[in-house]
Tab-separated table of C-alpha atoms in Angstrom:
chain	number	residue	atom	x	y	z
A	1	MET	CA	-22.952	-1.948	8.623
A	2	SER	CA	-22.988	-5.466	7.468
A	3	ASN	CA	-24.171	-10.012	8.642
A	4	VAL	CA	-21.837	-12.961	8.485
A	5	THR	CA	-23.303	-15.919	7.554
A	6	ASN	CA	-24.484	-18.131	10.330
A	7	SER	CA	-23.504	-21.372	12.142
A	8	ASP	CA	-27.231	-22.825	9.997
A	9	ALA	CA	-26.409	-22.158	6.549
A	10	VAL	CA	-27.153	-24.546	3.875
A	11	PHE	CA	-23.739	-24.640	1.355
A	12	ASP	CA	-25.192	-23.631	-2.415
A	13	PRO	CA	-22.694	-25.325	-4.481
A	14	ALA	CA	-23.742	-23.399	-7.854
A	15	GLN	CA	-23.694	-21.016	-6.455
A	16	MET	CA	-19.859	-21.008	-4.473
A	17	LYS	CA	-19.780	-21.971	-8.049
A	18	SER	CA	-21.191	-18.926	-9.494
A	19	LEU	CA	-18.721	-16.909	-6.643
A	20	SER	CA	-15.620	-18.159	-6.742
A	21	ALA	CA	-15.038	-17.804	-10.805
A	22	VAL	CA	-12.801	-15.161	-11.821
A	23	PRO	CA	-14.735	-12.622	-13.289
A	24	THR	CA	-14.123	-12.625	-17.751
A	25	ARG	CA	-16.194	-9.730	-18.010
A	26	ARG	CA	-14.189	-6.430	-18.722
A	27	VAL	CA	-14.281	-3.372	-16.814
A	28	SER	CA	-15.803	0.048	-17.674
A	29	GLY	CA	-13.625	3.221	-18.510
A	30	ARG	CA	-15.966	4.830	-15.948
A	31	TRP	CA	-15.239	1.896	-13.261
A	32	ILE	CA	-11.412	2.790	-13.689
A	33	THR	CA	-12.049	6.009	-13.247
A	34	LEU	CA	-14.027	6.846	-10.242
A	35	PHE	CA	-11.504	3.284	-9.243
A	36	ALA	CA	-8.601	5.144	-9.674
A	37	LEU	CA	-10.254	8.597	-7.790
A	38	SER	CA	-10.483	6.551	-5.097
A	39	TRP	CA	-6.722	5.673	-5.070
A	40	LEU	CA	-5.722	9.013	-5.300
A	41	GLY	CA	-7.827	9.999	-2.312
A	42	VAL	CA	-6.675	7.111	0.360
A	43	TRP	CA	-2.516	8.210	-1.100
A	44	ILE	CA	-3.267	11.614	-0.200
A	45	ALA	CA	-4.173	10.917	3.189
A	46	GLN	CA	-1.618	8.396	3.732
A	47	LEU	CA	1.320	9.517	2.520
A	48	THR	CA	1.147	13.180	2.776
A	49	PRO	CA	1.458	12.525	5.998
A	50	VAL	CA	4.211	10.123	6.324
A	51	GLN	CA	6.071	12.457	3.757
A	52	LEU	CA	5.573	15.547	6.157
A	53	LEU	CA	3.188	15.950	8.190
A	54	LEU	CA	4.329	13.419	10.607
A	55	PRO	CA	7.747	14.046	11.067
A	56	LEU	CA	7.654	17.649	11.604
A	57	GLN	CA	4.704	17.331	14.143
A	58	VAL	CA	6.987	14.338	15.639
A	59	GLU	CA	10.196	15.948	16.093
A	60	ARG	CA	8.571	19.864	17.032
A	61	PHE	CA	6.680	17.489	20.528
A	62	LEU	CA	9.541	15.915	20.756
A	63	ASP	CA	12.267	18.669	20.778
A	64	ALA	CA	14.847	16.462	20.885
A	65	SER	CA	18.376	17.896	20.723
A	66	ASP	CA	19.677	15.288	18.476
A	67	TRP	CA	18.170	14.789	14.629
A	68	VAL	CA	18.904	11.281	15.109
A	69	GLN	CA	16.174	11.755	18.211
A	70	ASN	CA	13.212	12.994	15.832
A	71	VAL	CA	14.193	9.376	13.557
A	72	LEU	CA	13.458	7.560	15.964
A	73	GLY	CA	10.699	8.749	16.991
A	74	PHE	CA	8.640	8.828	14.022
A	75	GLY	CA	9.794	5.329	13.765
A	76	TYR	CA	8.615	3.679	16.178
A	77	ILE	CA	5.724	5.142	16.159
A	78	SER	CA	5.355	4.326	12.189
A	79	GLY	CA	6.554	0.132	13.585
A	80	ILE	CA	3.751	0.468	16.211
A	81	ALA	CA	1.490	1.085	13.404
A	82	GLY	CA	2.578	-1.345	11.089
A	83	ALA	CA	1.917	-3.906	13.871
A	84	PHE	CA	-1.644	-3.388	13.889
A	85	ALA	CA	-1.469	-3.511	9.941
A	86	LEU	CA	-0.232	-7.815	10.667
A	87	ILE	CA	-3.729	-7.936	11.927
A	88	ALA	CA	-6.257	-5.095	10.017
A	89	TYR	CA	-5.219	-6.800	6.582
A	90	PRO	CA	-6.675	-10.301	6.805
A	91	LEU	CA	-9.120	-9.659	9.271
A	92	THR	CA	-10.897	-7.108	6.986
A	93	GLY	CA	-10.313	-9.620	4.315
A	94	ALA	CA	-11.645	-12.400	6.030
A	95	LEU	CA	-15.164	-10.268	7.781
A	96	SER	CA	-15.741	-9.103	4.002
A	97	ASP	CA	-14.998	-12.232	2.689
A	98	ARG	CA	-18.217	-13.638	4.398
A	99	THR	CA	-20.427	-10.003	4.869
A	100	THR	CA	-24.143	-10.250	3.777
A	101	SER	CA	-24.739	-7.191	3.716
A	102	ARG	CA	-27.557	-5.617	0.812
A	103	PHE	CA	-25.185	-3.191	-0.498
A	104	GLY	CA	-22.202	-5.832	-0.667
A	105	ARG	CA	-19.303	-7.473	0.717
A	106	ARG	CA	-16.773	-4.965	0.305
A	107	ARG	CA	-18.299	-1.620	0.096
A	108	PRO	CA	-19.498	-1.585	4.276
A	109	TRP	CA	-15.764	-1.851	4.802
A	110	ILE	CA	-15.196	0.407	2.265
A	111	ALA	CA	-17.150	3.515	3.672
A	112	PHE	CA	-15.914	1.902	7.529
A	113	GLY	CA	-12.460	2.146	5.899
A	114	THR	CA	-13.078	5.952	5.256
A	115	ALA	CA	-14.848	7.350	7.793
A	116	GLY	CA	-12.819	6.726	10.311
A	117	PHE	CA	-9.448	6.654	8.371
A	118	ALA	CA	-10.779	10.789	8.141
A	119	ALA	CA	-11.739	11.061	11.365
A	120	ALA	CA	-8.356	9.633	13.218
A	121	LEU	CA	-6.387	12.553	10.722
A	122	ILE	CA	-8.469	15.438	12.361
A	123	ILE	CA	-8.018	14.348	15.680
A	124	LEU	CA	-4.305	13.653	15.143
A	125	GLY	CA	-4.598	16.801	13.571
A	126	LEU	CA	-5.621	18.062	17.640
A	127	GLN	CA	-3.016	15.968	19.782
A	128	THR	CA	-0.737	17.966	21.973
A	129	SER	CA	1.295	15.216	22.784
A	130	LEU	CA	3.623	12.777	21.052
A	131	LEU	CA	1.961	9.791	23.238
A	132	GLY	CA	-1.357	11.174	21.615
A	133	ILE	CA	-0.267	11.714	18.079
A	134	GLY	CA	1.122	7.747	18.383
A	135	ILE	CA	-2.079	6.724	19.284
A	136	CYS	CA	-4.315	8.554	16.780
A	137	TRP	CA	-1.258	7.133	14.001
A	138	VAL	CA	-2.497	4.240	14.639
A	139	VAL	CA	-5.459	4.125	14.850
A	140	ALA	CA	-5.179	6.242	11.732
A	141	SER	CA	-2.903	3.563	9.738
A	142	THR	CA	-4.778	0.484	10.911
A	143	PHE	CA	-8.589	2.018	9.786
A	144	PHE	CA	-6.313	2.923	6.418
A	145	CYS	CA	-5.717	-1.169	6.225
A	146	VAL	CA	-9.254	-2.182	6.480
A	147	LEU	CA	-10.489	0.834	3.897
A	148	THR	CA	-7.189	-0.662	1.275
A	149	ALA	CA	-7.405	-4.520	2.139
A	150	ALA	CA	-11.809	-4.155	0.618
A	151	LEU	CA	-10.800	-1.147	-2.026
A	152	THR	CA	-7.836	-4.054	-3.440
A	153	ALA	CA	-10.015	-7.228	-3.084
A	154	THR	CA	-12.502	-5.294	-5.985
A	155	ILE	CA	-10.088	-6.147	-8.530
A	156	SER	CA	-10.530	-9.628	-7.965
A	157	ASP	CA	-14.568	-9.629	-7.751
A	158	GLN	CA	-14.434	-7.805	-10.615
A	159	VAL	CA	-11.652	-7.173	-12.797
A	160	PRO	CA	-10.891	-9.988	-15.373
A	161	VAL	CA	-6.875	-11.272	-15.554
A	162	THR	CA	-6.563	-9.506	-19.063
A	163	GLN	CA	-7.512	-6.263	-18.089
A	164	ARG	CA	-5.625	-6.305	-13.646
A	165	GLY	CA	-2.437	-5.029	-14.708
A	166	TYR	CA	-3.257	-1.595	-16.478
A	167	VAL	CA	-6.921	-1.323	-13.695
A	168	SER	CA	-3.481	-1.943	-11.370
A	169	GLY	CA	-1.693	0.454	-11.748
A	170	TRP	CA	-4.014	2.842	-11.606
A	171	ILE	CA	-3.282	2.246	-7.802
A	172	SER	CA	0.232	2.945	-7.875
A	173	ALA	CA	-0.410	6.038	-10.579
A	174	PRO	CA	-3.018	7.599	-7.825
A	175	GLN	CA	-0.013	7.222	-6.022
A	176	ALA	CA	2.691	9.103	-7.553
A	177	ILE	CA	0.288	11.918	-8.127
A	178	GLY	CA	-0.844	11.779	-4.284
A	179	ILE	CA	2.171	12.514	-3.026
A	180	ILE	CA	3.400	15.184	-5.058
A	181	ALA	CA	-0.472	16.994	-4.510
A	182	GLY	CA	-0.587	16.412	-1.036
A	183	LEU	CA	3.134	18.212	-0.208
A	184	VAL	CA	2.099	21.251	-2.528
A	185	LEU	CA	-1.081	21.846	-1.123
A	186	VAL	CA	0.395	21.617	2.435
A	187	THR	CA	3.501	23.458	1.643
A	188	ALA	CA	1.404	26.462	-0.936
A	189	LEU	CA	-1.135	26.684	1.181
A	190	ALA	CA	1.250	27.130	4.339
A	191	LEU	CA	-1.313	25.089	6.575
A	192	SER	CA	-1.202	24.819	10.286
A	193	THR	CA	-0.328	21.406	11.318
A	194	PHE	CA	-4.139	20.820	12.131
A	195	ALA	CA	-4.950	22.581	8.660
A	196	GLY	CA	-3.080	20.273	6.754
A	197	TYR	CA	-4.411	17.080	8.299
A	198	ALA	CA	-8.563	18.067	8.084
A	199	LEU	CA	-7.544	18.752	4.400
A	200	MET	CA	-5.982	15.246	3.853
A	201	ALA	CA	-9.114	13.817	6.132
A	202	GLY	CA	-12.187	15.496	3.740
A	203	LEU	CA	-9.930	14.426	0.819
A	204	VAL	CA	-10.333	10.823	1.493
A	205	VAL	CA	-13.604	10.945	1.611
A	206	LEU	CA	-14.766	13.311	-1.590
A	207	LEU	CA	-13.289	11.229	-3.890
A	208	GLY	CA	-13.825	8.475	-2.588
A	209	LEU	CA	-17.300	8.433	-2.394
A	210	PRO	CA	-17.919	8.326	-6.412
A	211	PHE	CA	-16.915	4.691	-6.374
A	212	LEU	CA	-18.586	3.687	-3.209
A	213	LEU	CA	-21.812	4.763	-4.215
A	214	LEU	CA	-21.888	4.528	-7.710
A	215	VAL	CA	-19.952	0.607	-8.685
A	216	PRO	CA	-22.220	-1.982	-7.805
A	217	ASP	CA	-20.765	-4.504	-5.404
A	218	ALA	CA	-22.581	-8.341	-5.781
A	219	VAL	CA	-24.440	-8.555	-2.761
A	220	LEU	CA	-23.588	-12.373	-1.029
A	221	PRO	CA	-26.540	-14.297	-0.570
A	222	ARG	CA	-26.981	-15.544	2.815
A	223	GLY	CA	-24.903	-19.948	3.834
A	224	LEU	CA	-22.510	-19.688	1.117
A	225	MET	CA	-19.438	-19.224	3.092
A	226	ALA	CA	-18.850	-20.342	6.589
A	227	PRO	CA	-18.343	-18.714	9.636
A	228	LEU	CA	-15.180	-17.043	10.677
A	229	THR	CA	-13.759	-18.066	14.292
A	230	PHE	CA	-11.448	-17.576	16.499
A	231	ARG	CA	-9.688	-20.559	14.560
A	232	SER	CA	-10.465	-20.410	11.126
A	233	LEU	CA	-8.693	-16.490	11.141
A	234	ILE	CA	-5.828	-18.598	12.638
A	235	ASP	CA	-5.957	-21.101	10.815
A	236	GLY	CA	-5.976	-19.018	7.536
A	237	MET	CA	-3.412	-16.570	8.571
A	238	TRP	CA	-1.130	-19.991	7.687
A	239	ILE	CA	-1.119	-20.415	3.570
A	240	SER	CA	1.825	-23.295	3.123
A	241	PRO	CA	4.663	-22.630	0.891
A	242	ARG	CA	4.908	-26.484	0.375
A	243	ARG	CA	1.298	-26.211	-1.491
A	244	PHE	CA	1.422	-23.267	-3.016
A	245	PRO	CA	5.466	-21.696	-3.883
A	246	ASP	CA	3.877	-19.583	-5.947
A	247	PHE	CA	1.860	-17.717	-3.647
A	248	GLY	CA	4.848	-18.000	-1.190
A	249	TRP	CA	7.289	-16.520	-3.360
A	250	THR	CA	4.700	-13.851	-4.890
A	251	LEU	CA	4.283	-12.178	-0.898
A	252	LEU	CA	8.361	-12.887	0.035
A	253	SER	CA	9.137	-10.819	-3.104
A	254	ARG	CA	6.925	-8.123	-1.554
A	255	VAL	CA	7.924	-8.223	1.586
A	256	LEU	CA	11.294	-7.812	-0.014
A	257	VAL	CA	10.771	-5.527	-2.426
A	258	ASN	CA	8.371	-3.434	-0.418
A	259	LEU	CA	10.959	-2.747	1.976
A	260	GLY	CA	14.074	-2.057	0.589
A	261	ASN	CA	11.699	0.855	-1.375
A	262	ALA	CA	10.601	1.998	2.154
A	263	PHE	CA	14.444	1.974	2.798
A	264	GLY	CA	14.877	4.002	0.057
A	265	THR	CA	12.215	6.686	0.199
A	266	SER	CA	10.975	6.796	3.979
A	267	LEU	CA	13.253	8.776	5.168
A	268	LEU	CA	14.406	10.924	2.227
A	269	LEU	CA	13.315	14.839	4.104
A	270	TYR	CA	15.490	13.621	6.382
A	271	PHE	CA	18.340	12.567	4.366
A	272	LEU	CA	18.542	15.924	2.780
A	273	MET	CA	18.114	17.481	6.040
A	274	TYR	CA	20.347	15.923	7.448
A	275	GLY	CA	22.719	14.064	5.113
A	276	LEU	CA	22.920	17.078	2.282
A	277	HIS	CA	22.761	19.620	4.708
A	278	MET	CA	20.411	21.326	2.248
A	279	ASP	CA	18.285	24.356	3.749
A	280	ASP	CA	15.388	23.977	1.815
A	281	ALA	CA	14.575	20.408	2.367
A	282	GLU	CA	11.003	20.595	1.967
A	283	ASN	CA	11.224	22.670	-1.887
A	284	SER	CA	13.951	20.209	-2.865
A	285	LEU	CA	11.465	16.662	-1.370
A	286	ILE	CA	8.190	17.826	-3.975
A	287	ILE	CA	11.480	18.433	-6.805
A	288	LEU	CA	12.727	15.031	-5.691
A	289	THR	CA	8.654	13.396	-5.151
A	290	LEU	CA	7.816	15.327	-8.991
A	291	VAL	CA	10.486	13.721	-10.880
A	292	TYR	CA	9.614	10.316	-8.913
A	293	MET	CA	5.970	11.189	-9.932
A	294	VAL	CA	6.324	11.104	-12.884
A	295	PHE	CA	7.822	8.415	-13.823
A	296	VAL	CA	6.032	6.286	-11.609
A	297	ILE	CA	2.900	7.271	-13.772
A	298	VAL	CA	4.480	6.594	-16.799
A	299	ALA	CA	5.663	2.968	-15.834
A	300	SER	CA	2.501	2.097	-13.936
A	301	LEU	CA	0.296	2.575	-16.485
A	302	TRP	CA	2.174	1.998	-19.370
A	303	LEU	CA	4.085	-0.940	-18.606
A	304	GLY	CA	1.179	-2.335	-16.242
A	305	ARG	CA	-0.634	-2.831	-19.805
A	306	LEU	CA	2.342	-4.291	-21.707
A	307	SER	CA	1.767	-6.876	-19.227
A	308	ASP	CA	-1.461	-7.844	-20.048
A	309	ARG	CA	-0.735	-7.783	-23.338
A	310	LEU	CA	2.338	-9.876	-22.769
A	311	GLY	CA	0.489	-12.442	-20.434
A	312	ARG	CA	3.628	-11.820	-18.914
A	313	ARG	CA	4.339	-10.993	-15.065
A	314	ARG	CA	7.500	-11.814	-13.679
A	315	SER	CA	9.837	-10.824	-16.140
A	316	PHE	CA	8.406	-7.534	-15.220
A	317	VAL	CA	8.479	-7.816	-11.662
A	318	PHE	CA	11.806	-9.116	-11.790
A	319	ILE	CA	13.534	-6.186	-13.724
A	320	ALA	CA	11.359	-3.356	-11.656
A	321	SER	CA	13.072	-5.466	-9.153
A	322	VAL	CA	16.446	-4.311	-10.059
A	323	LEU	CA	16.228	-0.843	-10.839
A	324	GLN	CA	14.940	-0.170	-7.665
A	325	ALA	CA	18.116	-1.434	-6.737
A	326	VAL	CA	20.496	0.528	-8.784
A	327	ALA	CA	18.327	3.676	-7.345
A	328	ALA	CA	19.028	2.642	-4.318
A	329	LEU	CA	23.052	2.353	-4.858
A	330	ILE	CA	22.601	5.352	-6.476
A	331	LEU	CA	22.191	7.116	-2.999
A	332	ALA	CA	24.832	5.095	-1.055
A	333	PHE	CA	27.483	6.196	-3.437
A	334	VAL	CA	26.707	9.808	-4.542
A	335	PRO	CA	25.004	10.879	-2.461
A	336	THR	CA	23.894	14.229	-3.953
A	337	PHE	CA	20.895	16.001	-5.047
A	338	GLY	CA	21.777	15.207	-8.871
A	339	ALA	CA	22.786	11.955	-7.852
A	340	ALA	CA	19.508	11.510	-5.837
A	341	THR	CA	17.530	13.507	-9.112
A	342	VAL	CA	18.808	10.075	-11.383
A	343	ALA	CA	17.466	7.683	-8.297
A	344	ALA	CA	14.567	9.181	-8.065
A	345	ALA	CA	13.717	8.832	-11.766
A	346	LEU	CA	15.433	5.263	-11.440
A	347	LEU	CA	13.052	4.703	-8.396
A	348	GLY	CA	9.597	5.922	-10.054
A	349	LEU	CA	10.229	3.326	-13.016
A	350	GLY	CA	10.815	0.448	-11.317
A	351	TYR	CA	8.334	1.430	-8.119
A	352	GLY	CA	5.941	2.186	-10.880
A	353	CYS	CA	5.921	-1.084	-12.567
A	354	PHE	CA	6.027	-3.156	-9.741
A	355	LEU	CA	3.330	-1.914	-7.698
A	356	SER	CA	1.038	-2.525	-11.060
A	357	VAL	CA	1.799	-5.708	-12.624
A	358	ASP	CA	2.977	-7.321	-8.840
A	359	GLN	CA	-0.481	-6.275	-7.967
A	360	ALA	CA	-2.085	-8.120	-11.213
A	361	LEU	CA	0.553	-10.952	-10.106
A	362	ALA	CA	-0.858	-11.784	-6.709
A	363	THR	CA	-4.426	-12.038	-8.035
A	364	GLU	CA	-3.008	-14.626	-9.990
A	365	VAL	CA	-1.457	-17.088	-6.968
A	366	LEU	CA	-3.766	-17.028	-4.643
A	367	PRO	CA	-4.435	-20.209	-3.538
A	368	ASP	CA	-8.886	-20.073	-3.514
A	369	GLN	CA	-11.168	-17.665	-5.016
A	370	LEU	CA	-13.625	-18.013	-2.243
A	371	SER	CA	-11.626	-16.633	0.214
A	372	ARG	CA	-10.494	-14.011	-2.026
A	373	GLY	CA	-9.928	-11.160	-0.096
A	374	LYS	CA	-8.514	-12.356	3.382
A	375	ASP	CA	-5.648	-13.449	1.327
A	376	LEU	CA	-5.438	-10.066	-0.894
A	377	GLY	CA	-5.117	-9.396	2.967
A	378	ILE	CA	-2.511	-11.150	3.164
A	379	MET	CA	-0.814	-9.789	0.421
A	380	ASN	CA	-1.198	-6.054	1.382
A	381	ILE	CA	0.875	-6.820	4.640
A	382	ALA	CA	3.347	-7.239	2.105
A	383	LEU	CA	2.252	-3.941	0.934
A	384	THR	CA	2.071	-2.198	3.618
A	385	VAL	CA	3.372	-3.374	6.525
A	386	PRO	CA	7.658	-3.026	5.493
A	387	GLN	CA	6.819	0.707	4.409
A	388	ALA	CA	5.592	0.960	8.091
A	389	PHE	CA	9.027	-0.502	10.254
A	390	ALA	CA	10.714	0.539	7.141
A	391	PRO	CA	11.860	4.295	9.026
A	392	MET	CA	12.185	2.801	13.131
A	393	LEU	CA	14.608	-0.312	10.840
A	394	GLY	CA	16.252	2.370	9.030
A	395	ALA	CA	15.980	5.430	11.780
A	396	LEU	CA	17.637	2.473	13.992
A	397	VAL	CA	20.760	1.478	11.018
A	398	VAL	CA	20.979	5.684	10.849
A	399	SER	CA	21.732	5.592	14.282
A	400	ALA	CA	24.712	3.149	14.572
A	401	THR	CA	26.491	3.739	12.167
A	402	GLY	CA	26.161	7.707	11.932
A	403	GLY	CA	24.571	7.984	7.977
A	404	PHE	CA	23.187	7.071	5.968
A	405	THR	CA	25.123	5.304	3.226
A	406	TRP	CA	24.633	2.005	4.688
A	407	LEU	CA	20.655	2.335	5.214
A	408	PHE	CA	21.141	2.629	0.808
A	409	LEU	CA	22.704	-0.027	1.179
A	410	VAL	CA	20.312	-1.702	2.947
A	411	SER	CA	18.242	-0.856	0.164
A	412	GLY	CA	19.862	-2.066	-2.767
A	413	ILE	CA	20.546	-5.326	-1.355
A	414	THR	CA	16.673	-6.156	-0.277
A	415	ALA	CA	15.520	-4.838	-3.185
A	416	LEU	CA	17.808	-7.525	-5.691
A	417	ALA	CA	16.923	-10.203	-2.762
A	418	GLY	CA	13.262	-9.597	-3.424
A	419	ALA	CA	13.785	-9.705	-7.470
A	420	ILE	CA	16.049	-13.318	-6.948
A	421	ALA	CA	11.795	-14.139	-4.970
A	422	VAL	CA	10.081	-13.210	-8.149
A	423	GLY	CA	12.650	-15.462	-9.857
A	424	GLN	CA	10.729	-18.500	-7.898
A	425	VAL	CA	7.496	-17.966	-9.502
A	426	LYS	CA	6.556	-20.781	-11.723
A	427	GLY	CA	2.937	-20.897	-13.086
A	428	VAL	CA	2.971	-17.522	-13.798
A	429	LYS	CA	4.911	-16.181	-16.746
C-alpha cells in the first residue's frame, strides 16, 4: 500500500521547508464538493449504526428485561471501540506523515480505511451473537478512525488558513445530512439489519471514491521524514501543554464539548423510548434529527465562513459551547418532546458552529507542520473518543440515578467547562 522512509535517507532542508509550509492557494469549489461527498459517506456509515442499527441490534440479542441493561450493553461496546481509537488516530496520522507512495501520503490510508470500514459493516450485519457484534463494531470503528484521520489531514495539507472555517463546515454539514439520510433510508425502506449495514457500506465507498480518485495528493520524497519507531510514536503522543499551551487548551476544550454533546445525543433514542415513553420513538428521533440537521448545516457553513472573514475562531467556539450547554439544560429541566425540539435546534446551532470553527482553530495551533497528520490525529481523538465513551458513561449515570435528568445536567456542565477551556487560547483570536 505504501512505503515509509528508511533510516539511510538524506534530509533536504529546502524540501522539508516546502513540505512544512502552510498552503496559500485556495481550493476550488470542485475540491470542496468532492470533499463534502466523501464526508457524507463517512457520516452515513458511522452515525446510522450509532443512532439506530447498533442499539436495536444489541437490544435484540441481549434480550434483557431491564431497559437499563440494554443501554449499558450498547455503552460498553461503544466504549471498547473508543479505546482502540486512542491508538488508531495518532498511529494513522504518524504513518501517513511518512508515507512515500506514488499515490501520495494520505490517499493510500483513505483507501485502506474505506475498504476496511465497509467490509466490517457488512460482516457486522451478519452477526448472531453479542460478542460478534462487539468485535465487528470495534473493527469498523478502528477503520473509521484510519479513514477520517487521513481525510482530516488533507485540510492542513491543501487548504489555506483563510478558507479553513468554510471548508471545515463541509465536514459538519454532511454529518447532519448523513444522520437524517441514514435514518430515513433504513426506516422508510424497512431494511433488515444486514441490508441496513450493507447499504451503509456501499454508500461510504460510492461517495468516497470521487475524492480518492480525482483529488491529487502531493507525493512525499524519500528521505524527508525520520522513520517511525515505537519510541518516536510514544514520544510524539505527548505534546507539552507548557510549551504549546494553545494546543493543550484547544484539545481539552474539544474533549469537553464533544463529551457534553455526546452525553446529550448518544442515548437520545433511549430517552424517547424510556424517558418520555413515546410509542413512535424511531419516528420522533427522525423529527428531532431533522431539526438538528437544519441548524447544523446553517451554522457550520454560514458561521464557518464568517469566522474566516472576521479572522476570529475563539469567540465563535466559546459561544457554540455555551449554546450546547443551554440545550442540554433544557432537556434536563423540561423533559417534553416540545422542549426536546427546541433543544435540538439550539444543539444544532451550537454544534454546527463548533465543528466548523473548532476544526479550523485546531489546524492553527499545531506544534509542527511536518507532523500535522499525527497532531491532527491526536485532535481527532478528542472528537471521536468522547462520542464512543459517552454511551457507556451516560448509561452508568442513567443506571445510577434511574432516569435521564442527571445525564443532561452532566452534559450541560461539561459543555460549559469546554467553553471556559477555549477561552484560555491566546495565540488565535
